[in-house]
Coordinates of C-alpha atoms and ligand atoms in Angstrom, one line a residue:
M1 CA -22.7 9.3 -17.5
T2 CA -21.5 12.6 -18.8
D3 CA -19.4 14.6 -16.4
T4 CA -16.8 13.2 -14.1
K5 CA -17.7 13.8 -10.5
Y6 CA -15.0 14.8 -8.1
I7 CA -15.0 13.9 -4.4
F8 CA -12.5 15.3 -2.0
V9 CA -11.7 13.6 1.3
T10 CA -10.1 15.8 3.8
G11 CA -9.1 15.2 7.4
G12 CA -9.3 17.2 10.6
V13 CA -8.4 17.1 14.3
V14 CA -5.6 14.5 14.1
S15 CA -3.8 12.4 11.5
S16 CA -4.1 8.6 11.3
L17 CA -7.9 8.6 11.3
G18 CA -8.0 6.4 8.2
K19 CA -8.8 8.8 5.4
G20 CA -7.4 6.2 3.0
I21 CA -9.8 3.5 4.3
V22 CA -12.8 5.9 4.1
S23 CA -11.8 6.9 0.6
A24 CA -11.3 3.3 -0.5
S25 CA -14.6 2.3 1.1
L26 CA -16.6 5.0 -0.5
G27 CA -14.9 4.2 -3.8
K28 CA -15.9 0.5 -3.3
L29 CA -19.5 1.4 -2.7
L30 CA -19.7 3.6 -5.8
Q31 CA -17.9 1.0 -7.9
A32 CA -20.4 -1.7 -6.7
R33 CA -23.1 0.5 -8.2
G34 CA -21.5 0.1 -11.6
Y35 CA -19.5 3.4 -11.7
K36 CA -16.0 3.6 -13.0
V37 CA -14.0 4.9 -10.0
T38 CA -10.5 5.8 -9.2
I39 CA -8.8 7.3 -6.2
Q40 CA -5.8 9.5 -6.0
K41 CA -3.7 10.8 -3.1
F42 CA -2.3 14.3 -2.8
D43 CA 0.5 14.6 -0.3
P44 CA 1.6 18.0 1.0
Y45 CA 5.3 17.3 1.4
I46 CA 8.2 18.5 -0.7
N47 CA 9.7 15.1 -1.6
I48 CA 8.9 14.3 -5.2
D49 CA 7.7 10.9 -4.0
P50 CA 8.1 8.8 -0.8
G51 CA 10.7 6.6 -2.4
T52 CA 13.5 8.2 -0.5
L53 CA 11.7 8.3 2.9
N54 CA 12.4 5.6 5.4
P55 CA 9.6 3.6 7.0
Y56 CA 10.0 5.5 10.2
E57 CA 8.9 8.7 8.4
H58 CA 6.2 7.3 6.2
G59 CA 5.5 3.6 6.6
E60 CA 5.7 1.4 3.5
C61 CA 6.4 2.7 0.1
Y62 CA 4.0 1.3 -2.4
V63 CA 4.9 0.7 -6.1
T64 CA 2.5 1.1 -9.0
V65 CA 2.6 -1.1 -12.2
D66 CA 4.1 1.8 -14.1
G67 CA 7.0 2.1 -11.7
R68 CA 6.1 5.0 -9.4
E69 CA 7.0 4.9 -5.7
T70 CA 3.9 6.1 -3.9
D71 CA 2.1 6.5 -0.6
L72 CA 0.8 3.3 1.0
D73 CA -2.8 4.4 0.7
L74 CA -2.6 3.5 -2.9
G75 CA -2.3 -0.1 -1.7
H76 CA -5.6 0.3 0.1
Y77 CA -7.2 1.7 -3.0
E78 CA -6.0 -1.2 -5.1
R79 CA -6.9 -3.9 -2.5
F80 CA -10.4 -2.5 -2.0
L81 CA -11.3 -1.6 -5.6
N82 CA -9.3 -4.4 -7.4
I83 CA -7.9 -1.7 -9.7
Q84 CA -4.4 -0.8 -10.8
T85 CA -3.4 2.8 -10.0
T86 CA -0.6 4.6 -11.9
R87 CA 1.9 7.4 -11.4
A88 CA -1.0 9.9 -11.9
N89 CA -2.7 8.6 -8.7
N90 CA -0.1 10.1 -6.3
V91 CA 0.9 13.7 -6.4
T92 CA 3.1 15.6 -3.9
T93 CA 3.8 19.3 -3.3
G94 CA 7.3 18.6 -4.6
R95 CA 5.9 17.3 -7.9
I96 CA 3.6 20.3 -8.3
Y97 CA 6.4 22.8 -7.6
Q98 CA 8.8 20.9 -9.9
S99 CA 6.3 21.1 -12.7
V100 CA 5.6 24.8 -12.2
I101 CA 9.3 25.7 -12.0
D102 CA 10.0 23.7 -15.1
K103 CA 7.3 25.7 -16.9
E104 CA 8.7 28.9 -15.6
R105 CA 12.1 28.1 -16.9
R106 CA 10.6 27.1 -20.3
G107 CA 9.0 30.5 -20.5
D108 CA 5.4 29.4 -20.2
Y109 CA 4.7 32.3 -17.8
L110 CA 6.8 34.8 -19.6
G111 CA 6.4 38.3 -18.1
K112 CA 4.4 37.1 -15.1
T113 CA 5.2 36.8 -11.4
V114 CA 4.8 33.1 -10.6
Q115 CA 2.7 32.7 -7.4
I116 CA 1.0 30.2 -5.2
I117 CA -2.3 31.5 -6.4
P118 CA -3.0 31.0 -9.3
H119 CA 0.0 29.1 -10.6
I120 CA 0.5 26.5 -7.9
T121 CA -3.3 26.1 -7.4
D122 CA -3.8 25.8 -11.2
E123 CA -1.2 23.1 -11.3
I124 CA -2.9 21.2 -8.5
K125 CA -6.3 21.6 -10.2
R126 CA -4.9 20.4 -13.5
N127 CA -3.5 17.3 -11.7
V128 CA -6.8 16.7 -9.9
K129 CA -8.7 16.6 -13.2
L130 CA -6.0 14.6 -15.1
L131 CA -7.5 11.2 -14.4
G132 CA -11.0 12.3 -15.0
T133 CA -10.3 13.8 -18.4
K134 CA -7.9 11.1 -19.7
N135 CA -9.6 7.9 -18.5
K136 CA -13.2 9.1 -18.4
F137 CA -13.8 8.0 -14.8
D138 CA -17.3 8.5 -13.4
F139 CA -15.9 9.4 -10.0
V140 CA -12.4 10.6 -9.1
I141 CA -11.9 10.5 -5.4
T142 CA -9.0 12.7 -4.2
E143 CA -7.7 12.2 -0.7
I144 CA -5.8 15.2 0.6
G145 CA -3.0 14.1 2.9
G146 CA -2.3 15.9 6.2
T147 CA -4.8 17.6 8.5
V148 CA -6.8 20.7 7.7
G149 CA -5.0 23.7 9.3
D150 CA -1.5 22.5 8.4
I151 CA 0.5 25.2 6.6
E152 CA 1.6 22.7 4.1
S153 CA -1.9 21.6 2.9
L154 CA -3.2 25.2 2.4
P155 CA -2.6 25.3 -1.4
F156 CA -4.4 22.0 -1.7
I157 CA -7.4 23.1 0.4
E158 CA -7.5 26.4 -1.6
S159 CA -7.6 24.3 -4.8
V160 CA -10.5 22.3 -3.5
R161 CA -12.3 25.5 -2.7
Q162 CA -11.8 26.8 -6.2
L163 CA -12.8 23.4 -7.7
K164 CA -16.0 23.3 -5.6
W165 CA -16.9 26.7 -7.0
E166 CA -16.0 25.8 -10.6
L167 CA -17.5 22.3 -10.7
G168 CA -20.7 23.0 -8.7
K169 CA -22.8 19.9 -8.4
N170 CA -20.1 17.7 -9.8
C171 CA -17.9 18.2 -6.8
L172 CA -18.3 17.5 -3.1
C173 CA -16.2 17.3 0.0
V174 CA -16.2 14.5 2.7
H175 CA -14.5 15.6 5.9
L176 CA -13.2 13.0 8.3
T177 CA -12.8 14.1 12.0
Y178 CA -12.4 12.5 15.4
V179 CA -14.9 12.4 18.3
P180 CA -12.9 11.4 21.4
Y181 CA -14.5 9.7 24.4
I182 CA -13.4 11.1 27.8
A183 CA -13.7 8.1 30.1
A184 CA -13.5 10.1 33.3
A185 CA -16.5 12.2 32.3
K186 CA -18.2 9.3 30.4
E187 CA -18.8 11.7 27.6
F188 CA -18.1 12.1 23.9
K189 CA -16.6 15.4 22.9
T190 CA -17.7 17.0 19.6
K191 CA -15.8 20.3 20.1
P192 CA -12.6 19.2 18.1
T193 CA -15.0 18.3 15.2
Q194 CA -16.7 21.6 15.4
H195 CA -13.4 23.5 15.4
S196 CA -12.1 21.5 12.5
V197 CA -15.2 22.1 10.4
K198 CA -15.0 25.8 11.3
Q199 CA -11.4 25.9 10.1
L200 CA -12.5 24.3 6.8
Q201 CA -15.3 26.9 6.5
E202 CA -12.9 29.7 7.2
L203 CA -10.9 28.4 4.2
G204 CA -14.0 28.6 2.2
I205 CA -15.2 25.0 2.1
Q206 CA -18.4 23.8 3.5
P207 CA -18.1 20.0 3.8
D208 CA -21.0 18.0 2.3
I209 CA -20.6 14.9 4.3
L210 CA -18.9 14.3 7.7
V211 CA -17.4 11.1 8.8
L212 CA -16.8 10.9 12.6
R213 CA -14.1 8.5 13.7
T214 CA -14.9 7.1 17.1
E215 CA -13.8 4.3 19.3
K216 CA -17.3 3.7 20.7
L217 CA -20.6 3.8 18.9
L218 CA -22.1 7.4 18.9
N219 CA -25.7 7.9 19.7
H220 CA -28.1 9.9 17.6
D221 CA -27.9 13.0 19.9
I222 CA -24.2 13.3 19.2
I223 CA -24.8 13.0 15.4
R224 CA -27.5 15.6 15.6
K225 CA -25.4 18.0 17.6
V226 CA -22.6 17.8 15.1
A227 CA -25.0 18.3 12.2
L228 CA -26.4 21.4 13.8
F229 CA -23.1 23.0 14.6
C230 CA -21.5 22.2 11.3
N231 CA -24.2 23.1 8.8
V232 CA -24.4 19.5 7.5
A233 CA -27.7 17.6 7.2
D234 CA -28.5 15.0 9.8
G235 CA -28.4 12.2 7.3
S236 CA -25.0 13.3 6.0
V237 CA -23.1 12.8 9.3
M238 CA -21.7 9.3 9.3
Q239 CA -19.8 7.5 12.0
S240 CA -16.9 5.2 11.5
V241 CA -16.5 3.2 14.7
D242 CA -13.5 1.0 15.4
V243 CA -14.0 -2.4 13.8
P244 CA -12.0 -5.6 13.9
T245 CA -11.0 -5.3 10.3
I246 CA -10.7 -2.4 7.8
Y247 CA -12.6 -4.5 5.3
E248 CA -15.8 -4.0 7.3
V249 CA -15.7 -0.3 6.8
P250 CA -17.5 -0.3 3.3
L251 CA -20.5 -2.2 4.8
L252 CA -20.5 0.0 7.8
L253 CA -20.7 3.1 5.6
Q254 CA -23.2 1.5 3.2
K255 CA -25.6 1.0 6.1
Q256 CA -25.4 4.7 6.8
E257 CA -26.0 5.3 3.1
I258 CA -22.9 7.4 2.4
D259 CA -23.1 6.3 -1.3
I260 CA -26.7 7.4 -1.5
R261 CA -25.9 10.8 -0.1
V262 CA -23.1 11.2 -2.6
L263 CA -25.4 10.2 -5.5
E264 CA -28.1 12.6 -4.4
K265 CA -25.7 15.5 -4.0
V266 CA -24.2 15.0 -7.5
G267 CA -27.6 14.6 -8.9
L268 CA -27.4 10.9 -10.0
Q269 CA -30.2 8.4 -9.8
V270 CA -29.9 6.3 -6.7
G271 CA -31.2 2.9 -7.8
P272 CA -31.1 -0.3 -5.8
T273 CA -28.5 -0.8 -3.1
P274 CA -25.9 -3.3 -4.3
E275 CA -25.6 -6.6 -2.5
M276 CA -21.8 -6.6 -2.3
K277 CA -22.0 -10.3 -2.5
Q278 CA -18.4 -11.1 -3.1
W279 CA -17.3 -8.7 -0.4
R280 CA -19.7 -10.2 2.1
E281 CA -18.6 -13.7 1.2
F282 CA -15.0 -12.7 1.9
L283 CA -16.0 -11.2 5.3
D284 CA -18.0 -14.3 6.1
R285 CA -15.1 -16.5 5.3
K286 CA -13.0 -14.3 7.6
T287 CA -15.5 -14.6 10.5
N288 CA -16.0 -18.4 10.0
A289 CA -12.2 -19.1 10.0
K290 CA -11.6 -20.7 13.4
E291 CA -8.2 -22.2 13.2
T292 CA -5.1 -20.1 12.9
V293 CA -2.0 -20.1 10.9
K294 CA 1.0 -18.7 12.6
I295 CA 3.4 -16.7 10.4
G296 CA 6.6 -15.1 11.4
L297 CA 7.6 -12.0 9.5
I298 CA 11.4 -11.3 9.8
G299 CA 12.3 -7.7 9.4
K300 CA 13.9 -4.7 11.0
Y301 CA 10.9 -2.4 11.4
V302 CA 8.8 -4.6 13.7
E303 CA 7.8 -1.6 16.0
L304 CA 6.2 0.2 13.0
Q305 CA 2.6 -0.7 12.2
D306 CA 2.8 0.4 8.6
A307 CA 6.3 -0.6 7.5
Y308 CA 5.2 -3.9 5.9
K309 CA 1.6 -2.9 5.3
S310 CA 1.1 -4.7 1.9
I311 CA 2.8 -7.8 3.1
D312 CA 0.6 -7.9 6.3
E313 CA -2.5 -7.4 4.2
S314 CA -1.5 -10.0 1.6
L315 CA -0.8 -12.6 4.3
L316 CA -4.2 -11.8 5.9
L317 CA -6.0 -12.2 2.6
A318 CA -4.1 -15.4 1.8
A319 CA -5.0 -16.8 5.3
I320 CA -8.7 -16.0 4.8
Y321 CA -8.7 -17.7 1.4
N322 CA -7.3 -20.7 3.1
D323 CA -10.0 -20.4 5.8
R324 CA -7.6 -19.5 8.5
R325 CA -7.1 -16.7 10.9
L326 CA -3.8 -15.0 10.5
D327 CA -1.6 -15.0 13.6
L328 CA 1.2 -12.8 12.5
H329 CA 4.3 -12.4 14.5
L330 CA 6.8 -9.6 13.6
I331 CA 10.2 -10.9 14.6
H332 CA 13.1 -8.4 14.8
S333 CA 15.9 -9.6 12.5
E334 CA 18.5 -7.9 14.8
K335 CA 17.4 -10.2 17.6
I336 CA 17.8 -13.5 15.7
N337 CA 21.1 -15.5 15.7
D338 CA 22.0 -19.2 15.1
N339 CA 21.8 -19.9 18.9
N340 CA 18.2 -18.6 19.4
A341 CA 16.7 -19.2 16.0
A342 CA 15.0 -22.5 17.1
E343 CA 13.6 -20.9 20.2
L344 CA 12.2 -17.9 18.3
L345 CA 11.0 -19.6 15.1
S346 CA 10.1 -23.2 15.9
G347 CA 6.5 -22.2 16.9
M348 CA 5.8 -20.6 13.5
D349 CA 4.1 -22.5 10.7
G350 CA 5.9 -20.5 8.1
L351 CA 8.4 -17.6 7.7
V352 CA 8.5 -14.6 5.5
I353 CA 11.8 -12.8 5.0
A354 CA 11.1 -9.1 4.5
P355 CA 12.4 -6.8 1.8
G356 CA 14.7 -4.0 2.8
F357 CA 17.9 -2.0 2.3
G358 CA 21.2 -1.9 4.0
N359 CA 23.1 -3.9 6.5
R360 CA 21.1 -3.6 9.7
G361 CA 19.6 -6.9 10.8
I362 CA 20.9 -8.8 7.8
E363 CA 22.7 -11.5 9.8
G364 CA 19.5 -12.3 11.6
K365 CA 17.8 -12.8 8.3
F366 CA 20.5 -15.3 7.4
A367 CA 20.0 -17.1 10.7
A368 CA 16.3 -17.3 10.1
I369 CA 16.8 -18.7 6.6
K370 CA 19.3 -21.2 7.8
Y371 CA 16.8 -22.4 10.4
A372 CA 14.0 -22.6 7.8
R373 CA 16.2 -24.5 5.3
E374 CA 17.6 -27.0 7.8
N375 CA 14.2 -27.6 9.4
N376 CA 12.1 -27.6 6.3
K377 CA 10.0 -24.8 7.4
P378 CA 7.9 -23.1 4.6
C379 CA 9.7 -19.9 3.8
L380 CA 9.0 -17.0 1.4
G381 CA 11.8 -14.5 0.8
I382 CA 10.8 -11.2 -0.8
C383 CA 13.3 -9.0 -2.7
L384 CA 16.1 -8.5 -0.1
G385 CA 14.6 -11.7 1.5
M386 CA 15.3 -13.6 -1.7
Q387 CA 18.8 -12.2 -2.0
C388 CA 19.4 -13.3 1.6
M389 CA 18.3 -16.8 0.7
V390 CA 20.9 -16.8 -2.0
I391 CA 23.6 -15.5 0.2
E392 CA 22.8 -17.9 3.0
F393 CA 23.0 -20.8 0.6
A394 CA 26.3 -19.6 -0.8
R395 CA 27.8 -19.4 2.7
N396 CA 26.4 -22.5 4.3
V397 CA 25.9 -24.9 1.4
L398 CA 28.5 -23.9 -1.2
G399 CA 31.0 -23.0 1.6
L400 CA 31.7 -19.5 0.2
E401 CA 32.0 -18.1 3.7
E402 CA 32.3 -14.5 2.9
A403 CA 29.6 -14.5 0.1
N404 CA 27.5 -11.4 0.2
S405 CA 25.6 -8.7 -1.8
T406 CA 27.8 -5.8 -2.9
E407 CA 25.1 -3.7 -1.2
M408 CA 26.3 -4.9 2.1
A409 CA 30.0 -5.6 1.4
R410 CA 31.4 -3.8 -1.7
N411 CA 34.6 -5.9 -1.7
T412 CA 33.2 -9.3 -0.9
P413 CA 35.2 -12.1 -2.8
Y414 CA 31.9 -13.8 -3.7
K415 CA 29.5 -11.3 -5.2
V416 CA 26.5 -13.6 -5.4
I417 CA 24.2 -10.6 -5.4
D418 CA 25.5 -7.7 -7.4
L419 CA 24.4 -4.3 -8.6
M420 CA 22.5 -4.5 -11.9
E421 CA 24.5 -3.4 -14.9
E422 CA 22.1 -0.5 -15.7
Q423 CA 22.4 0.7 -12.2
K424 CA 26.1 1.2 -12.2
N425 CA 26.2 4.7 -13.6
I426 CA 23.2 6.0 -11.6
T427 CA 24.0 8.7 -9.1
N428 CA 20.6 10.2 -8.3
M429 CA 18.7 8.3 -5.6
G430 CA 15.1 9.3 -6.3
G431 CA 13.0 7.0 -8.6
T432 CA 16.0 5.3 -10.2
M433 CA 15.7 1.7 -9.0
R434 CA 14.3 -1.0 -11.3
L435 CA 10.7 -0.1 -10.6
G436 CA 7.3 -1.4 -11.6
A437 CA 5.9 -4.4 -13.4
Y438 CA 8.1 -6.7 -15.5
E439 CA 7.5 -10.0 -17.2
C440 CA 8.7 -13.2 -15.6
V441 CA 8.6 -16.7 -17.1
L442 CA 8.2 -19.5 -14.6
Q443 CA 9.6 -23.0 -15.0
K444 CA 6.9 -25.7 -15.4
G445 CA 6.7 -27.9 -12.3
S446 CA 8.2 -25.4 -9.9
K447 CA 6.5 -24.2 -6.7
A448 CA 6.0 -20.8 -8.2
W449 CA 4.5 -22.2 -11.4
Q450 CA 2.2 -24.4 -9.3
A451 CA 1.1 -21.4 -7.3
Y452 CA 0.3 -19.2 -10.3
G453 CA -0.9 -22.0 -12.5
K454 CA 0.7 -20.5 -15.5
E455 CA 4.1 -19.8 -17.0
Q456 CA 3.9 -16.1 -17.8
I457 CA 3.4 -13.6 -15.0
Q458 CA 3.9 -9.9 -14.4
E459 CA 4.9 -8.6 -11.0
R460 CA 6.2 -5.4 -9.6
H461 CA 9.8 -4.5 -8.6
R462 CA 11.8 -2.2 -6.5
H463 CA 15.5 -3.0 -6.4
R464 CA 19.0 -2.2 -7.6
F465 CA 20.7 -5.5 -7.0
E466 CA 20.2 -8.9 -8.6
F467 CA 21.4 -12.5 -8.5
N468 CA 24.8 -12.8 -10.2
N469 CA 24.3 -15.3 -13.0
E470 CA 28.0 -16.2 -13.0
Y471 CA 27.2 -18.4 -10.0
K472 CA 24.1 -20.0 -11.5
K473 CA 25.7 -23.4 -12.3
Q474 CA 27.4 -23.7 -8.9
F475 CA 24.1 -23.0 -7.1
E476 CA 22.2 -25.4 -9.4
D477 CA 24.7 -28.2 -8.9
A478 CA 24.1 -27.9 -5.2
G479 CA 20.3 -28.0 -5.5
M480 CA 19.0 -24.5 -5.8
R481 CA 16.8 -23.9 -8.8
F482 CA 16.1 -20.6 -10.5
T483 CA 12.6 -21.1 -11.6
G484 CA 11.6 -17.6 -12.7
E485 CA 13.5 -15.3 -15.1
N486 CA 12.9 -12.1 -17.0
P487 CA 12.6 -13.3 -20.6
E488 CA 14.5 -10.3 -22.1
T489 CA 17.4 -9.9 -19.7
G490 CA 17.8 -13.3 -18.0
L491 CA 17.5 -11.6 -14.6
I492 CA 16.7 -14.1 -11.9
E493 CA 13.2 -13.5 -10.5
V494 CA 12.6 -16.7 -8.5
A495 CA 14.9 -19.1 -6.6
E496 CA 13.7 -22.3 -5.0
L497 CA 14.9 -25.3 -3.1
P498 CA 12.7 -28.0 -4.7
E499 CA 13.6 -30.7 -2.2
L500 CA 12.1 -28.7 0.6
K501 CA 8.3 -28.4 1.3
W502 CA 8.1 -24.8 0.3
F503 CA 11.2 -22.6 0.1
V504 CA 10.8 -19.8 -2.5
G505 CA 12.5 -16.5 -2.9
V506 CA 11.2 -13.8 -5.3
Q507 CA 13.1 -10.8 -6.5
Y508 CA 9.8 -9.1 -7.1
H509 CA 7.2 -7.9 -4.6
P510 CA 4.0 -10.0 -4.8
E511 CA 2.5 -7.9 -2.0
Y512 CA 1.9 -5.0 -4.4
N513 CA -0.4 -7.2 -6.5
S514 CA -2.9 -8.7 -4.1
T515 CA -6.5 -7.6 -3.6
V516 CA -9.6 -8.7 -1.7
I517 CA -11.1 -10.1 -4.8
N518 CA -7.8 -11.4 -6.2
P519 CA -5.4 -12.5 -3.6
N520 CA -1.9 -13.0 -4.9
P521 CA -1.4 -16.8 -5.7
L522 CA 2.1 -16.9 -4.3
F523 CA 0.9 -15.8 -0.8
V524 CA -2.0 -18.2 -1.0
S525 CA 0.3 -21.1 -1.9
F526 CA 2.8 -20.1 0.8
V527 CA 0.1 -20.0 3.5
K528 CA -1.3 -23.3 2.3
A529 CA 2.1 -24.9 2.7
A530 CA 2.4 -23.3 6.2
I531 CA -0.9 -24.8 7.2
E532 CA 0.1 -28.2 5.9
N533 CA 3.3 -27.9 7.9
K534 CA 1.4 -27.4 11.2
Ligands
LIG1 N1 18.2 -3.7 -1.2 C1 17.9 -4.6 -2.3 C2 18.1 -4.1 -3.7 O1 18.2 -2.9 -3.8 C3 16.5 -5.2 -2.1 C4 15.5 -4.1 -2.2 C5 14.2 -4.5 -1.6 O2 14.1 -5.4 -0.8 N2 13.1 -3.9 -2.0 O3 18.2 -4.8 -4.6

């Protein structure tokens, strides 16, 4: 293929319609036809990246292999397409402005007034095309965050308009809108969609394909009506009805030939429709799984759907690959204590101790870990979860009562978790943690090694604190094993209690490395142990 094709995915009416899932699904369908596809997300906020946003603002923060803190939609892209994204796949308004301002200071625009058009839009367009030119992708899908009509997304929409003009046939726009069902009137309403498309047209963009999000199946009259009012061909109006799992969306859109419409519009040969065999097998396995596995996830953001997105999805994938339905219970760490731990946790087949920052809910995590350790309940600690496993062990097994992480208690007498040396002089908060993929060597015979089936692994990180190696011998003498280490620095990556059925803490985040086709082995092994524990 010669020219890279650019597909933009915009959203209208309301947010949270699942632009990320539609982008990932379309990407999957094109990939299944043999094209090299990547997806990027452009977010219209001023933060340089979402690393400094808390989950209440923005859900989970995803981390790429090359150490960029990004939007959680990149997790969907990776899970659907089985690809690795990089720092180039997530761009924010903040980053665009930073780059333009740096250029202005350098004198790149000497003599000129620096303006939104053309300087900001040129920078956006340069970033849109970056992946296409560098990596020679056949398709670059760009999801534009926010909703059309927002003040913040205007420069992005204007850039899409310019690119559609410049790239001609090599560019198209998929617009995702919402068709509500008014129960009292027993009617679907297409007006919000009409308005949203009109808004896009006023900004100079005629969408090529519409995807209508709906809670109930739309009949053909509705589709035809939308097509008529929005200048879009009948066959280019798709619907995306609520489905039990997001992983059904690619097949749903394939049935409506979204990929064929794209190929026709960019002038590529259509060819036979791919079978999506592996994908279908995965979905069959999900449907056929009858028995459940009950997992308790202990964290402090239980009321937020997206706070632990990648962990939830990784557990779901691991359950399916173990032929089980996932019955996931989010348990608020602030509500757990030594007195109620048994009552809250005994019904679970396995426990996951969530990552996190700061003091809130930390004591509940210790109580849950103590319960798991004393009752031999399979337990996976992730990042802060692993650090809590270490602290709990220090307090209750080694008798170091006030043991803590210096993140929680700066002056603890027993700093079993301490700030990493290279973090000690860091004052800036943004993008300065130990981020991205690092090597880890696993000890033969350990649970982690059994899970991965090899000694050398690479997993992604997001932390400032680490196990304090001064305590290593004391912990080992009491039965804890450190079975994964960074080969260069000796940083502890994995801690285990080998005499228990499955008790593993990892400093890294296995959830950032788990896809539909390649579920993370540690999650698969943990869920297997939970099933055996039933
Ligand atoms: N707060 C801990 C640290 O910075 C753990 C971070 C995490 O769980 N991602 O080391």
